Short mmCIF file of N, CA, C and O in Angstrom, two decimals:
data_model
loop_
_atom_site.label_atom_id
_atom_site.label_comp_id
_atom_site.label_asym_id
_atom_site.label_seq_id
_atom_site.Cartn_x
_atom_site.Cartn_y
_atom_site.Cartn_z
N CYS G 1 -31.45 -12.63 -19.88
CA CYS G 1 -31.69 -13.41 -18.72
C CYS G 1 -33.29 -13.51 -18.70
O CYS G 1 -33.98 -12.59 -18.73
N GLU G 2 -33.81 -14.73 -18.71
CA GLU G 2 -35.12 -14.95 -18.52
C GLU G 2 -35.48 -14.83 -16.99
O GLU G 2 -34.73 -15.29 -16.15
N LEU G 3 -36.52 -13.97 -16.74
CA LEU G 3 -36.90 -13.79 -15.42
C LEU G 3 -37.56 -15.18 -14.88
O LEU G 3 -38.55 -15.61 -15.47
N LEU G 4 -37.04 -15.86 -13.94
CA LEU G 4 -37.37 -17.11 -13.48
C LEU G 4 -38.26 -17.00 -12.25
O LEU G 4 -38.22 -16.00 -11.53
N ASP G 5 -39.14 -17.91 -12.05
CA ASP G 5 -40.03 -18.01 -10.96
C ASP G 5 -39.02 -18.06 -9.74
O ASP G 5 -38.14 -18.77 -9.77
N PRO G 6 -39.31 -17.41 -8.67
CA PRO G 6 -38.40 -17.37 -7.59
C PRO G 6 -38.15 -18.66 -6.91
O PRO G 6 -37.09 -18.91 -6.43
N THR G 7 -39.17 -19.61 -7.00
CA THR G 7 -38.93 -21.01 -6.43
C THR G 7 -37.78 -21.72 -7.43
O THR G 7 -37.17 -22.66 -6.73
N SER G 8 -37.75 -21.22 -8.59
CA SER G 8 -36.57 -22.01 -9.36
C SER G 8 -35.16 -21.65 -9.01
O SER G 8 -34.20 -22.34 -9.31
N THR G 9 -35.12 -20.49 -8.21
CA THR G 9 -33.65 -20.26 -7.64
C THR G 9 -32.99 -21.32 -6.90
O THR G 9 -31.96 -21.59 -7.11
N GLU G 10 -33.83 -22.00 -6.02
CA GLU G 10 -33.22 -23.03 -5.37
C GLU G 10 -32.81 -24.22 -6.06
O GLU G 10 -31.67 -24.82 -6.09
N ILE G 11 -33.53 -24.41 -7.13
CA ILE G 11 -33.20 -25.41 -8.16
C ILE G 11 -31.90 -25.08 -8.83
O ILE G 11 -31.09 -25.96 -9.13
N LEU G 12 -31.88 -24.02 -9.30
CA LEU G 12 -30.63 -23.49 -9.99
C LEU G 12 -29.34 -23.64 -9.21
O LEU G 12 -28.46 -23.93 -9.68
N LYS G 13 -29.53 -23.16 -7.83
CA LYS G 13 -28.60 -23.30 -6.97
C LYS G 13 -27.93 -24.59 -6.92
O LYS G 13 -26.74 -24.91 -6.76
N SER G 14 -28.82 -25.66 -6.77
CA SER G 14 -28.37 -27.14 -6.60
C SER G 14 -27.71 -27.43 -7.89
O SER G 14 -26.99 -28.65 -7.81
N SER G 15 -28.09 -26.85 -9.10
CA SER G 15 -27.61 -27.59 -10.37
C SER G 15 -26.31 -27.07 -10.69
O SER G 15 -25.72 -27.50 -11.52
N ILE G 16 -25.82 -25.78 -10.30
CA ILE G 16 -24.62 -25.28 -10.63
C ILE G 16 -23.47 -26.04 -9.99
O ILE G 16 -23.43 -26.47 -8.81
N GLU G 17 -22.41 -26.04 -10.82
CA GLU G 17 -21.12 -26.66 -10.41
C GLU G 17 -20.62 -25.82 -9.28
O GLU G 17 -20.90 -24.53 -9.36
N PRO G 18 -19.86 -26.31 -8.25
CA PRO G 18 -19.43 -25.55 -7.28
C PRO G 18 -18.54 -24.56 -7.72
O PRO G 18 -17.62 -24.61 -8.65
N PHE G 19 -18.61 -23.18 -7.15
CA PHE G 19 -17.80 -22.14 -7.60
C PHE G 19 -17.31 -21.24 -6.30
O PHE G 19 -17.93 -21.20 -5.43
N SER G 20 -16.14 -20.54 -6.57
CA SER G 20 -15.66 -19.67 -5.59
C SER G 20 -15.90 -18.24 -6.01
O SER G 20 -15.93 -17.94 -7.22
N ILE G 21 -16.24 -17.36 -5.05
CA ILE G 21 -16.06 -15.87 -5.27
C ILE G 21 -14.90 -15.44 -4.56
O ILE G 21 -14.75 -15.64 -3.43
N GLY G 22 -14.23 -14.46 -5.23
CA GLY G 22 -13.16 -13.82 -4.80
C GLY G 22 -13.40 -12.37 -4.75
O GLY G 22 -13.83 -11.69 -5.99
N ILE G 23 -13.12 -11.67 -3.81
CA ILE G 23 -13.34 -10.04 -3.62
C ILE G 23 -12.04 -9.40 -3.27
O ILE G 23 -11.44 -9.74 -2.48
N LEU G 24 -11.83 -8.34 -3.95
CA LEU G 24 -10.60 -7.41 -3.77
C LEU G 24 -11.19 -6.13 -3.34
O LEU G 24 -12.03 -5.53 -3.93
N CYS G 25 -10.51 -5.55 -2.28
CA CYS G 25 -10.91 -4.28 -1.87
C CYS G 25 -9.53 -3.57 -1.03
O CYS G 25 -8.73 -4.38 -0.70
N ARG G 26 -9.66 -2.25 -0.80
CA ARG G 26 -8.77 -1.71 0.06
C ARG G 26 -9.30 -1.10 1.25
O ARG G 26 -10.67 -0.84 1.30
N GLY G 27 -8.60 -0.99 2.30
CA GLY G 27 -9.17 -0.51 3.73
C GLY G 27 -9.88 0.72 3.79
O GLY G 27 -10.64 0.89 4.41
N GLY G 28 -9.53 1.72 2.79
CA GLY G 28 -10.26 2.89 2.62
C GLY G 28 -11.51 2.93 1.96
O GLY G 28 -12.12 4.04 1.84
N GLU G 29 -12.06 1.89 1.52
CA GLU G 29 -13.28 1.77 0.78
C GLU G 29 -14.41 1.16 1.40
O GLU G 29 -15.18 0.24 0.78
N LEU G 30 -14.33 1.26 2.70
CA LEU G 30 -15.42 0.71 3.40
C LEU G 30 -17.08 0.98 3.01
O LEU G 30 -17.54 -0.02 2.78
N GLU G 31 -17.20 2.08 2.58
CA GLU G 31 -18.57 2.41 2.26
C GLU G 31 -18.96 1.92 1.03
O GLU G 31 -20.19 1.27 0.85
N THR G 32 -18.16 1.90 0.00
CA THR G 32 -18.26 1.15 -1.31
C THR G 32 -18.44 -0.42 -1.10
O THR G 32 -19.47 -0.96 -1.55
N LEU G 33 -17.48 -1.01 -0.29
CA LEU G 33 -17.89 -2.34 0.04
C LEU G 33 -19.03 -2.67 0.73
O LEU G 33 -19.77 -3.61 0.31
N ARG G 34 -19.61 -1.92 1.71
CA ARG G 34 -20.65 -1.96 2.55
C ARG G 34 -21.81 -2.09 1.42
O ARG G 34 -22.71 -2.97 1.55
N LEU G 35 -21.96 -1.14 0.54
CA LEU G 35 -23.04 -0.98 -0.45
C LEU G 35 -23.20 -2.19 -1.26
O LEU G 35 -24.15 -2.84 -1.62
N SER G 36 -22.12 -2.66 -1.81
CA SER G 36 -21.97 -3.84 -2.65
C SER G 36 -22.40 -5.04 -1.86
O SER G 36 -23.13 -5.98 -2.27
N MET G 37 -21.84 -5.17 -0.59
CA MET G 37 -22.08 -6.43 0.16
C MET G 37 -23.57 -6.61 0.53
O MET G 37 -23.98 -7.59 0.48
N GLU G 38 -24.30 -5.37 0.84
CA GLU G 38 -25.53 -5.45 0.98
C GLU G 38 -26.38 -6.19 -0.21
O GLU G 38 -27.35 -7.04 -0.09
N THR G 39 -25.98 -5.79 -1.41
CA THR G 39 -26.52 -6.43 -2.54
C THR G 39 -26.28 -7.92 -2.77
O THR G 39 -27.22 -8.64 -3.26
N TRP G 40 -25.07 -8.25 -2.31
CA TRP G 40 -24.61 -9.77 -2.61
C TRP G 40 -25.07 -10.48 -1.49
O TRP G 40 -25.46 -11.77 -1.65
N VAL G 41 -25.48 -9.98 -0.39
CA VAL G 41 -26.08 -10.91 0.62
C VAL G 41 -27.59 -10.92 0.64
O VAL G 41 -28.28 -11.83 1.16
N ALA G 42 -28.11 -9.87 0.29
CA ALA G 42 -29.60 -9.58 0.35
C ALA G 42 -30.52 -10.70 -0.24
O ALA G 42 -31.38 -11.32 0.51
N ASP G 43 -30.22 -11.30 -1.42
CA ASP G 43 -30.90 -12.35 -2.14
C ASP G 43 -30.13 -13.76 -1.93
O ASP G 43 -30.64 -14.64 -2.55
N GLY G 44 -29.01 -13.88 -1.20
CA GLY G 44 -28.26 -15.03 -1.06
C GLY G 44 -27.25 -15.21 -2.20
O GLY G 44 -26.78 -16.40 -2.17
N PHE G 45 -26.69 -14.25 -2.84
CA PHE G 45 -25.82 -14.43 -3.73
C PHE G 45 -24.58 -14.91 -3.27
O PHE G 45 -23.99 -15.96 -3.76
N LEU G 46 -24.00 -14.37 -2.28
CA LEU G 46 -22.81 -14.95 -1.61
C LEU G 46 -22.94 -16.28 -1.07
O LEU G 46 -22.02 -17.14 -1.12
N GLN G 47 -24.20 -16.49 -0.49
CA GLN G 47 -24.34 -17.87 0.02
C GLN G 47 -24.47 -18.94 -1.06
O GLN G 47 -24.54 -20.13 -0.59
N SER G 48 -24.77 -18.57 -2.29
CA SER G 48 -24.81 -19.54 -3.33
C SER G 48 -23.54 -20.19 -3.73
O SER G 48 -23.42 -21.05 -4.47
N ALA G 49 -22.42 -19.50 -3.47
CA ALA G 49 -21.08 -19.90 -3.78
C ALA G 49 -20.68 -20.92 -2.78
O ALA G 49 -21.01 -20.76 -1.54
N THR G 50 -19.81 -21.84 -3.17
CA THR G 50 -19.11 -22.88 -2.31
C THR G 50 -18.21 -22.28 -1.31
O THR G 50 -18.23 -22.62 -0.14
N GLU G 51 -17.54 -21.21 -1.83
CA GLU G 51 -16.72 -20.49 -0.85
C GLU G 51 -16.55 -19.02 -1.23
O GLU G 51 -16.57 -18.76 -2.53
N VAL G 52 -16.41 -18.14 -0.31
CA VAL G 52 -16.11 -16.70 -0.55
C VAL G 52 -14.83 -16.24 0.14
O VAL G 52 -14.62 -16.59 1.17
N LEU G 53 -13.87 -15.63 -0.81
CA LEU G 53 -12.81 -15.19 -0.18
C LEU G 53 -12.66 -13.68 -0.42
O LEU G 53 -13.16 -13.10 -1.46
N ILE G 54 -11.97 -12.92 0.33
CA ILE G 54 -11.85 -11.67 0.30
C ILE G 54 -10.40 -11.01 0.49
O ILE G 54 -9.91 -11.66 1.74
N MET G 55 -9.75 -10.28 -0.35
CA MET G 55 -8.50 -9.82 -0.02
C MET G 55 -8.60 -8.20 0.28
O MET G 55 -9.06 -7.46 -0.60
N VAL G 56 -8.20 -7.84 1.40
CA VAL G 56 -8.17 -6.41 1.86
C VAL G 56 -6.77 -5.73 1.90
O VAL G 56 -6.14 -6.28 2.85
N ASN G 57 -6.44 -4.97 1.04
CA ASN G 57 -5.18 -4.23 1.02
C ASN G 57 -5.33 -3.18 1.97
O ASN G 57 -6.38 -2.39 1.98
N GLU G 58 -4.38 -2.71 2.83
CA GLU G 58 -4.48 -1.66 3.65
C GLU G 58 -5.56 -1.80 4.61
O GLU G 58 -6.43 -0.80 4.61
N ILE G 59 -5.57 -2.90 5.24
CA ILE G 59 -6.80 -3.18 6.26
C ILE G 59 -6.97 -2.13 7.29
O ILE G 59 -5.91 -1.66 7.69
N SER G 60 -8.01 -1.83 7.48
CA SER G 60 -8.43 -0.88 8.73
C SER G 60 -9.29 -1.38 9.62
O SER G 60 -9.78 -2.62 9.50
N ALA G 61 -9.28 -0.88 10.86
CA ALA G 61 -9.94 -1.37 11.98
C ALA G 61 -11.43 -1.47 11.64
O ALA G 61 -12.18 -2.35 11.86
N GLU G 62 -11.95 -0.37 10.74
CA GLU G 62 -13.35 -0.43 10.37
C GLU G 62 -13.63 -1.50 9.43
O GLU G 62 -14.80 -1.99 9.72
N ILE G 63 -12.88 -1.75 8.61
CA ILE G 63 -13.16 -2.96 7.78
C ILE G 63 -13.02 -4.37 8.40
O ILE G 63 -13.93 -5.13 8.21
N GLU G 64 -12.06 -4.41 9.32
CA GLU G 64 -12.05 -5.57 10.17
C GLU G 64 -13.40 -5.88 10.89
O GLU G 64 -13.97 -6.87 10.92
N SER G 65 -13.77 -4.82 11.50
CA SER G 65 -15.04 -4.85 12.25
C SER G 65 -16.31 -5.26 11.30
O SER G 65 -17.13 -5.96 11.74
N PHE G 66 -16.25 -4.47 10.29
CA PHE G 66 -17.38 -4.77 9.29
C PHE G 66 -17.51 -6.20 8.76
O PHE G 66 -18.61 -6.69 8.69
N LEU G 67 -16.37 -6.78 8.50
CA LEU G 67 -16.32 -8.20 8.06
C LEU G 67 -16.46 -9.18 9.03
O LEU G 67 -16.88 -10.39 8.68
N GLU G 68 -16.29 -8.90 10.28
CA GLU G 68 -16.42 -9.94 11.43
C GLU G 68 -17.76 -10.72 11.28
O GLU G 68 -17.62 -12.08 11.16
N PRO G 69 -18.87 -10.10 11.15
CA PRO G 69 -20.10 -11.05 11.01
C PRO G 69 -20.26 -11.89 9.78
O PRO G 69 -20.74 -13.04 9.83
N TYR G 70 -19.41 -11.64 8.77
CA TYR G 70 -19.53 -12.15 7.57
C TYR G 70 -18.58 -13.38 7.53
O TYR G 70 -18.59 -14.28 6.64
N LYS G 71 -17.67 -13.56 8.42
CA LYS G 71 -16.89 -14.71 8.66
C LYS G 71 -17.40 -15.96 9.29
O LYS G 71 -16.91 -17.01 9.37
N ARG G 72 -18.78 -15.82 9.72
CA ARG G 72 -19.62 -16.83 10.14
C ARG G 72 -20.59 -17.26 9.19
O ARG G 72 -20.81 -16.39 8.21
N GLU G 73 -21.37 -18.34 9.47
CA GLU G 73 -22.39 -18.84 8.70
C GLU G 73 -23.63 -17.64 8.58
O GLU G 73 -23.64 -16.91 9.61
N PRO G 74 -24.18 -17.43 7.63
CA PRO G 74 -24.39 -18.29 6.33
C PRO G 74 -23.24 -18.00 5.31
O PRO G 74 -23.19 -18.69 4.38
N VAL G 75 -22.51 -16.77 5.48
CA VAL G 75 -21.64 -16.45 4.36
C VAL G 75 -20.28 -17.16 4.48
O VAL G 75 -19.71 -17.62 3.53
N SER G 76 -19.62 -17.03 5.54
CA SER G 76 -18.36 -17.72 6.01
C SER G 76 -17.18 -17.14 5.10
O SER G 76 -16.42 -17.99 4.44
N ILE G 77 -17.04 -16.01 5.12
CA ILE G 77 -15.87 -15.44 4.17
C ILE G 77 -14.59 -15.70 4.87
O ILE G 77 -14.33 -15.55 5.89
N ARG G 78 -13.71 -16.12 4.03
CA ARG G 78 -12.19 -16.30 4.41
C ARG G 78 -11.52 -14.96 3.96
O ARG G 78 -11.57 -14.55 2.89
N VAL G 79 -10.78 -14.36 4.93
CA VAL G 79 -10.30 -12.87 4.87
C VAL G 79 -8.69 -13.13 4.89
O VAL G 79 -8.14 -13.66 5.65
N LEU G 80 -8.10 -12.57 3.93
CA LEU G 80 -6.57 -12.25 3.85
C LEU G 80 -6.53 -10.71 4.03
O LEU G 80 -7.20 -9.98 3.29
N GLU G 81 -5.80 -10.21 5.03
CA GLU G 81 -5.64 -8.93 5.30
C GLU G 81 -4.08 -8.53 5.14
O GLU G 81 -3.43 -9.30 5.60
N SER G 82 -3.89 -7.41 4.60
CA SER G 82 -2.53 -6.68 4.73
C SER G 82 -2.51 -5.35 5.14
O SER G 82 -3.48 -4.77 4.79
N TYR G 83 -1.53 -5.02 5.92
CA TYR G 83 -1.52 -3.62 6.37
C TYR G 83 -0.84 -2.76 5.20
O TYR G 83 -0.98 -1.39 5.34
N GLU G 84 -0.26 -3.34 4.26
CA GLU G 84 0.25 -2.71 3.17
C GLU G 84 -0.49 -2.75 1.84
O GLU G 84 -1.46 -3.81 1.84
N ASN G 85 -0.27 -1.82 0.99
CA ASN G 85 -0.95 -2.04 -0.30
C ASN G 85 -0.14 -3.00 -1.07
O ASN G 85 0.94 -2.72 -1.73
N GLU G 86 -0.71 -4.37 -1.21
CA GLU G 86 -0.01 -5.25 -1.99
C GLU G 86 -0.16 -5.21 -3.42
O GLU G 86 0.56 -5.97 -4.23
N GLY G 87 -1.08 -4.45 -3.84
CA GLY G 87 -1.51 -4.34 -5.26
C GLY G 87 -2.49 -5.37 -5.82
O GLY G 87 -2.82 -6.18 -5.11
N ILE G 88 -3.01 -4.94 -6.96
CA ILE G 88 -4.11 -5.83 -7.51
C ILE G 88 -3.66 -7.38 -7.77
O ILE G 88 -4.15 -8.23 -7.46
N LEU G 89 -2.53 -7.30 -8.35
CA LEU G 89 -1.90 -8.68 -8.97
C LEU G 89 -1.81 -9.69 -7.79
O LEU G 89 -2.11 -10.86 -7.81
N ARG G 90 -1.04 -9.23 -6.73
CA ARG G 90 -0.88 -10.13 -5.57
C ARG G 90 -2.07 -10.46 -4.87
O ARG G 90 -2.40 -11.57 -4.56
N GLY G 91 -3.06 -9.60 -4.89
CA GLY G 91 -4.39 -9.97 -4.35
C GLY G 91 -5.10 -10.74 -5.15
O GLY G 91 -5.69 -11.84 -4.56
N ILE G 92 -5.15 -10.55 -6.50
CA ILE G 92 -5.96 -11.72 -7.41
C ILE G 92 -5.19 -12.86 -7.24
O ILE G 92 -5.69 -14.03 -7.17
N ASN G 93 -3.67 -13.00 -7.21
CA ASN G 93 -3.12 -14.31 -7.16
C ASN G 93 -3.33 -14.94 -5.80
O ASN G 93 -3.54 -16.15 -5.80
N TRP G 94 -3.59 -14.11 -4.78
CA TRP G 94 -3.96 -14.84 -3.61
C TRP G 94 -5.16 -15.57 -3.63
O TRP G 94 -5.56 -16.65 -3.24
N LEU G 95 -6.24 -14.66 -4.12
CA LEU G 95 -7.65 -15.16 -4.24
C LEU G 95 -7.62 -16.44 -5.06
O LEU G 95 -8.24 -17.38 -4.70
N MET G 96 -7.14 -16.45 -6.28
CA MET G 96 -7.05 -17.50 -7.18
C MET G 96 -6.27 -18.68 -6.61
O MET G 96 -6.88 -19.85 -6.70
N GLY G 97 -5.23 -18.21 -5.94
CA GLY G 97 -4.48 -19.57 -5.41
C GLY G 97 -4.85 -20.19 -4.00
O GLY G 97 -4.69 -21.29 -3.83
N ASN G 98 -5.88 -19.53 -3.49
CA ASN G 98 -6.57 -20.16 -2.40
C ASN G 98 -7.95 -20.64 -2.60
O ASN G 98 -8.52 -21.20 -1.75
N ALA G 99 -8.43 -20.59 -3.76
CA ALA G 99 -9.75 -20.85 -4.18
C ALA G 99 -9.80 -22.41 -4.25
O ALA G 99 -8.64 -22.97 -4.73
N THR G 100 -10.74 -23.19 -3.77
CA THR G 100 -10.67 -24.73 -3.97
C THR G 100 -11.58 -25.21 -4.94
O THR G 100 -11.55 -26.48 -5.09
N ASN G 101 -12.29 -24.38 -5.77
CA ASN G 101 -13.06 -24.96 -6.60
C ASN G 101 -12.64 -24.67 -8.13
O ASN G 101 -11.74 -23.77 -8.21
N ASP G 102 -13.01 -25.40 -9.11
CA ASP G 102 -12.59 -25.18 -10.52
C ASP G 102 -12.96 -23.97 -11.10
O ASP G 102 -12.40 -23.38 -12.02
N TYR G 103 -14.05 -23.42 -10.61
CA TYR G 103 -14.78 -22.25 -11.24
C TYR G 103 -14.69 -21.05 -10.26
O TYR G 103 -14.72 -21.21 -9.11
N PHE G 104 -14.26 -19.84 -10.69
CA PHE G 104 -13.97 -18.69 -9.94
C PHE G 104 -14.70 -17.44 -10.44
O PHE G 104 -14.44 -17.23 -11.64
N LEU G 105 -15.35 -16.86 -9.65
CA LEU G 105 -15.92 -15.52 -10.17
C LEU G 105 -15.18 -14.44 -9.30
O LEU G 105 -15.15 -14.40 -8.07
N PHE G 106 -14.63 -13.34 -9.99
CA PHE G 106 -13.93 -12.33 -9.36
C PHE G 106 -14.94 -11.07 -9.33
O PHE G 106 -15.61 -10.87 -10.08
N LEU G 107 -14.91 -10.63 -8.09
CA LEU G 107 -15.79 -9.28 -7.76
C LEU G 107 -14.90 -8.21 -7.23
O LEU G 107 -13.98 -8.38 -6.24
N GLU G 108 -14.88 -7.08 -7.91
CA GLU G 108 -14.38 -5.93 -7.30
C GLU G 108 -15.37 -5.32 -6.27
O GLU G 108 -16.62 -5.58 -6.36
N LYS G 109 -14.78 -4.47 -5.27
CA LYS G 109 -15.63 -4.16 -4.27
C LYS G 109 -16.75 -3.17 -4.55
O LYS G 109 -17.68 -3.16 -3.93
N ASP G 110 -16.69 -2.79 -5.75
CA ASP G 110 -18.02 -1.82 -6.28
C ASP G 110 -18.72 -2.61 -7.34
O ASP G 110 -19.56 -1.92 -8.04
N PHE G 111 -18.54 -3.88 -7.56
CA PHE G 111 -19.59 -4.70 -8.43
C PHE G 111 -20.78 -4.89 -7.62
O PHE G 111 -20.79 -5.86 -7.01
N ARG G 112 -21.81 -4.21 -7.78
CA ARG G 112 -23.00 -4.38 -7.01
C ARG G 112 -23.86 -5.45 -7.93
O ARG G 112 -23.79 -5.28 -9.19
N LEU G 113 -24.81 -6.27 -7.30
CA LEU G 113 -25.59 -7.09 -7.95
C LEU G 113 -26.82 -6.33 -8.23
O LEU G 113 -27.54 -5.86 -7.37
N VAL G 114 -27.25 -6.05 -9.41
CA VAL G 114 -28.28 -5.37 -9.91
C VAL G 114 -29.56 -6.27 -10.46
O VAL G 114 -30.54 -5.81 -10.61
N GLU G 115 -29.07 -7.43 -10.79
CA GLU G 115 -29.99 -8.36 -11.41
C GLU G 115 -30.56 -9.34 -10.26
O GLU G 115 -29.98 -9.37 -9.26
N PRO G 116 -31.80 -9.82 -10.44
CA PRO G 116 -32.45 -10.82 -9.46
C PRO G 116 -31.41 -11.97 -9.24
O PRO G 116 -30.46 -12.30 -10.34
N LEU G 117 -31.34 -12.53 -8.39
CA LEU G 117 -30.48 -13.82 -7.84
C LEU G 117 -30.61 -14.75 -9.10
O LEU G 117 -29.59 -15.37 -9.48
N SER G 118 -31.79 -15.01 -9.45
CA SER G 118 -32.16 -16.07 -10.52
C SER G 118 -31.23 -15.78 -11.60
O SER G 118 -30.72 -16.58 -12.39
N CYS G 119 -31.31 -14.42 -12.09
CA CYS G 119 -30.51 -14.24 -13.37
C CYS G 119 -29.03 -14.26 -13.15
O CYS G 119 -28.37 -14.73 -14.01
N ALA G 120 -28.51 -13.64 -12.11
CA ALA G 120 -26.98 -13.94 -11.75
C ALA G 120 -26.65 -15.28 -11.84
O ALA G 120 -25.68 -15.79 -12.49
N LEU G 121 -27.37 -16.39 -11.09
CA LEU G 121 -27.06 -17.69 -11.34
C LEU G 121 -27.17 -18.23 -12.52
O LEU G 121 -26.34 -19.14 -12.85
N GLU G 122 -28.19 -17.79 -13.29
CA GLU G 122 -28.26 -18.41 -14.72
C GLU G 122 -27.17 -17.99 -15.53
O GLU G 122 -26.58 -18.69 -16.44
N GLN G 123 -26.67 -16.86 -15.32
CA GLN G 123 -25.37 -16.32 -16.02
C GLN G 123 -24.21 -17.05 -15.61
O GLN G 123 -23.30 -17.27 -16.54
N ILE G 124 -23.94 -17.37 -14.30
CA ILE G 124 -22.93 -18.21 -13.77
C ILE G 124 -23.00 -19.56 -14.43
O ILE G 124 -21.83 -19.99 -14.77
N GLU G 125 -24.16 -20.26 -14.54
CA GLU G 125 -24.22 -21.58 -14.92
C GLU G 125 -23.99 -21.48 -16.50
O GLU G 125 -23.27 -22.45 -17.07
N ALA G 126 -24.32 -20.41 -17.19
CA ALA G 126 -24.08 -20.33 -18.68
C ALA G 126 -22.46 -20.28 -18.86
O ALA G 126 -21.85 -20.89 -19.75
N GLY G 127 -21.86 -19.42 -18.10
CA GLY G 127 -20.50 -19.27 -18.09
C GLY G 127 -19.70 -20.51 -17.72
O GLY G 127 -18.81 -20.94 -18.61
N ILE G 128 -20.20 -21.38 -16.90
CA ILE G 128 -19.56 -22.56 -16.51
C ILE G 128 -19.69 -23.48 -17.61
O ILE G 128 -18.80 -24.35 -18.08
N HIS G 129 -20.94 -23.47 -18.37
CA HIS G 129 -21.01 -24.32 -19.53
C HIS G 129 -20.21 -23.94 -20.63
O HIS G 129 -19.69 -24.81 -21.21
N LEU G 130 -20.12 -22.78 -20.86
CA LEU G 130 -19.06 -22.35 -21.97
C LEU G 130 -17.69 -22.66 -21.68
O LEU G 130 -16.95 -23.28 -22.72
N ILE G 131 -17.16 -22.73 -20.43
CA ILE G 131 -15.86 -23.04 -20.04
C ILE G 131 -15.64 -24.60 -20.31
O ILE G 131 -14.84 -25.08 -20.91
N GLU G 132 -16.92 -25.31 -19.97
CA GLU G 132 -16.69 -26.74 -20.01
C GLU G 132 -16.82 -27.17 -21.56
O GLU G 132 -16.28 -28.33 -21.73
N SER G 133 -17.32 -26.51 -22.27
CA SER G 133 -17.52 -26.85 -23.77
C SER G 133 -16.53 -26.24 -24.72
O SER G 133 -16.55 -26.38 -25.89
N ASN G 134 -15.54 -25.57 -24.00
CA ASN G 134 -14.40 -25.04 -24.72
C ASN G 134 -14.98 -23.75 -25.47
O ASN G 134 -14.56 -23.27 -26.49
#
């Protein structure tokens, strides 16, 4: 990834095809989700997606409370919650089935963003280009 001028991030955001982000986690993993969410929100990564969905297996009151502010602008996460452990496959199927964009980025609750936002967006744009060109 080439380190881009921070002002180019806005240009890059506007040039990327719309994409959805899907996140999968379990109710007992609040601290892990919190640490990852901090990295995803800090530079505007989640906000650069057209939509953000999260599936929480074995939802807890703590996670519900934690996610509440993220359900509003600027992130506007759509949440599916289950009191049971629905498993990974059902969660992924829900995320993919409810996404409204052609392009989907799956994040596990412990996938922290370690690169600058410009690099992450550049990689997403490169992935979309590869998909479009077969």
